[in-house]
């Protein structure tokens, strides 16, 4: 499935790539960038989809059920 604005991108601990424990979440914006908090930068940042999804800990995309239906 192609991600849509508002979808969540999940990363896991890269010390154990087999584990599915989520440790970081980003949200896809309407500009097709991932918005997420950066602990090292101490602020919210935007990254390209490719930067976020090419991370070796990338698990996949998800959508909260309350946001799965479009609002008229």
PDB file of C-alpha atoms in Angstrom:
ATOM      1  CA  UNK A   1       0.000   0.000   0.000  1.00  0.00           C
ATOM      2  CA  UNK A   2       1.163   3.508  -0.773  1.00  0.00           C
ATOM      3  CA  UNK A   3       1.366   5.638   2.371  1.00  0.00           C
ATOM      4  CA  UNK A   4      -0.927   8.651   2.644  1.00  0.00           C
ATOM      5  CA  UNK A   5      -0.511  11.897   4.586  1.00  0.00           C
ATOM      6  CA  UNK A   6      -1.124  11.197   8.268  1.00  0.00           C
ATOM      7  CA  UNK A   7       0.204   7.624   8.059  1.00  0.00           C
ATOM      8  CA  UNK A   8       2.772   6.625  10.658  1.00  0.00           C
ATOM      9  CA  UNK A   9       6.220   5.206   9.900  1.00  0.00           C
ATOM     10  CA  UNK A  10       7.748   2.926  12.559  1.00  0.00           C
ATOM     11  CA  UNK A  11      11.372   2.185  13.433  1.00  0.00           C
ATOM     12  CA  UNK A  12      12.736  -0.420  15.853  1.00  0.00           C
ATOM     13  CA  UNK A  13      15.920  -0.653  17.906  1.00  0.00           C
ATOM     14  CA  UNK A  14      18.744  -1.232  15.475  1.00  0.00           C
ATOM     15  CA  UNK A  15      20.654  -3.277  18.066  1.00  0.00           C
ATOM     16  CA  UNK A  16      18.215  -6.127  17.370  1.00  0.00           C
ATOM     17  CA  UNK A  17      16.706  -5.938  13.871  1.00  0.00           C
ATOM     18  CA  UNK A  18      14.661  -9.110  14.446  1.00  0.00           C
ATOM     19  CA  UNK A  19      12.726  -7.519  17.277  1.00  0.00           C
ATOM     20  CA  UNK A  20       9.584  -5.567  16.352  1.00  0.00           C
ATOM     21  CA  UNK A  21       9.680  -3.270  19.393  1.00  0.00           C
ATOM     22  CA  UNK A  22       8.926   0.233  18.143  1.00  0.00           C
ATOM     23  CA  UNK A  23      11.214   2.957  19.439  1.00  0.00           C
ATOM     24  CA  UNK A  24      10.550   5.798  17.037  1.00  0.00           C
ATOM     25  CA  UNK A  25       7.570   7.043  15.037  1.00  0.00           C
ATOM     26  CA  UNK A  26       7.251   9.613  12.279  1.00  0.00           C
ATOM     27  CA  UNK A  27       4.199  10.944  10.451  1.00  0.00           C
ATOM     28  CA  UNK A  28       3.901  11.455   6.700  1.00  0.00           C
ATOM     29  CA  UNK A  29       3.057  15.058   5.810  1.00  0.00           C
ATOM     30  CA  UNK A  30       1.137  16.362   2.808  1.00  0.00           C
ATOM     31  CA  UNK A  31       4.535  17.428   1.408  1.00  0.00           C
ATOM     32  CA  UNK A  32       5.602  13.751   1.342  1.00  0.00           C
ATOM     33  CA  UNK A  33       8.138  14.234   4.144  1.00  0.00           C
ATOM     34  CA  UNK A  34       8.363  12.439   7.472  1.00  0.00           C
ATOM     35  CA  UNK A  35       7.905  14.662  10.529  1.00  0.00           C
ATOM     36  CA  UNK A  36       9.496  13.284  13.701  1.00  0.00           C
ATOM     37  CA  UNK A  37      11.266  14.324  16.893  1.00  0.00           C
ATOM     38  CA  UNK A  38      15.059  14.254  16.882  1.00  0.00           C
ATOM     39  CA  UNK A  39      16.615  13.685  20.295  1.00  0.00           C
ATOM     40  CA  UNK A  40      20.079  14.527  18.999  1.00  0.00           C
ATOM     41  CA  UNK A  41      18.887  17.849  17.523  1.00  0.00           C
ATOM     42  CA  UNK A  42      16.443  18.556  20.347  1.00  0.00           C
ATOM     43  CA  UNK A  43      13.632  19.526  17.981  1.00  0.00           C
ATOM     44  CA  UNK A  44      11.074  18.298  15.473  1.00  0.00           C
ATOM     45  CA  UNK A  45      12.563  17.703  12.007  1.00  0.00           C
ATOM     46  CA  UNK A  46      11.439  16.709   8.523  1.00  0.00           C
ATOM     47  CA  UNK A  47      13.167  14.003   6.491  1.00  0.00           C
ATOM     48  CA  UNK A  48      12.491  12.559   3.066  1.00  0.00           C
ATOM     49  CA  UNK A  49      10.571   9.307   2.861  1.00  0.00           C
ATOM     50  CA  UNK A  50      13.691   7.655   1.413  1.00  0.00           C
ATOM     51  CA  UNK A  51      15.848   8.742   4.364  1.00  0.00           C
ATOM     52  CA  UNK A  52      13.391   7.375   6.911  1.00  0.00           C
ATOM     53  CA  UNK A  53      12.438   4.151   5.128  1.00  0.00           C
ATOM     54  CA  UNK A  54      16.012   3.225   4.186  1.00  0.00           C
ATOM     55  CA  UNK A  55      16.942   3.064   7.876  1.00  0.00           C
ATOM     56  CA  UNK A  56      17.782  -0.549   8.725  1.00  0.00           C
ATOM     57  CA  UNK A  57      15.307  -0.447  11.613  1.00  0.00           C
ATOM     58  CA  UNK A  58      12.351   0.566   9.423  1.00  0.00           C
ATOM     59  CA  UNK A  59       9.394  -1.711  10.244  1.00  0.00           C
ATOM     60  CA  UNK A  60       6.696  -0.273   8.006  1.00  0.00           C
ATOM     61  CA  UNK A  61       3.695   1.990   7.746  1.00  0.00           C
ATOM     62  CA  UNK A  62       0.560   2.082   9.863  1.00  0.00           C
ATOM     63  CA  UNK A  63      -2.605   4.103  10.154  1.00  0.00           C
ATOM     64  CA  UNK A  64      -4.675   4.735  13.254  1.00  0.00           C
ATOM     65  CA  UNK A  65      -8.164   3.361  12.756  1.00  0.00           C
ATOM     66  CA  UNK A  66      -9.732   6.726  13.641  1.00  0.00           C
ATOM     67  CA  UNK A  67      -7.920   8.300  10.690  1.00  0.00           C
ATOM     68  CA  UNK A  68      -8.406   5.484   8.193  1.00  0.00           C
ATOM     69  CA  UNK A  69     -11.537   6.992   6.659  1.00  0.00           C
ATOM     70  CA  UNK A  70     -11.575  10.269   4.791  1.00  0.00           C
ATOM     71  CA  UNK A  71     -13.665  13.063   6.234  1.00  0.00           C
ATOM     72  CA  UNK A  72     -16.192  14.650   3.885  1.00  0.00           C
TER      73      UNK A  72
END
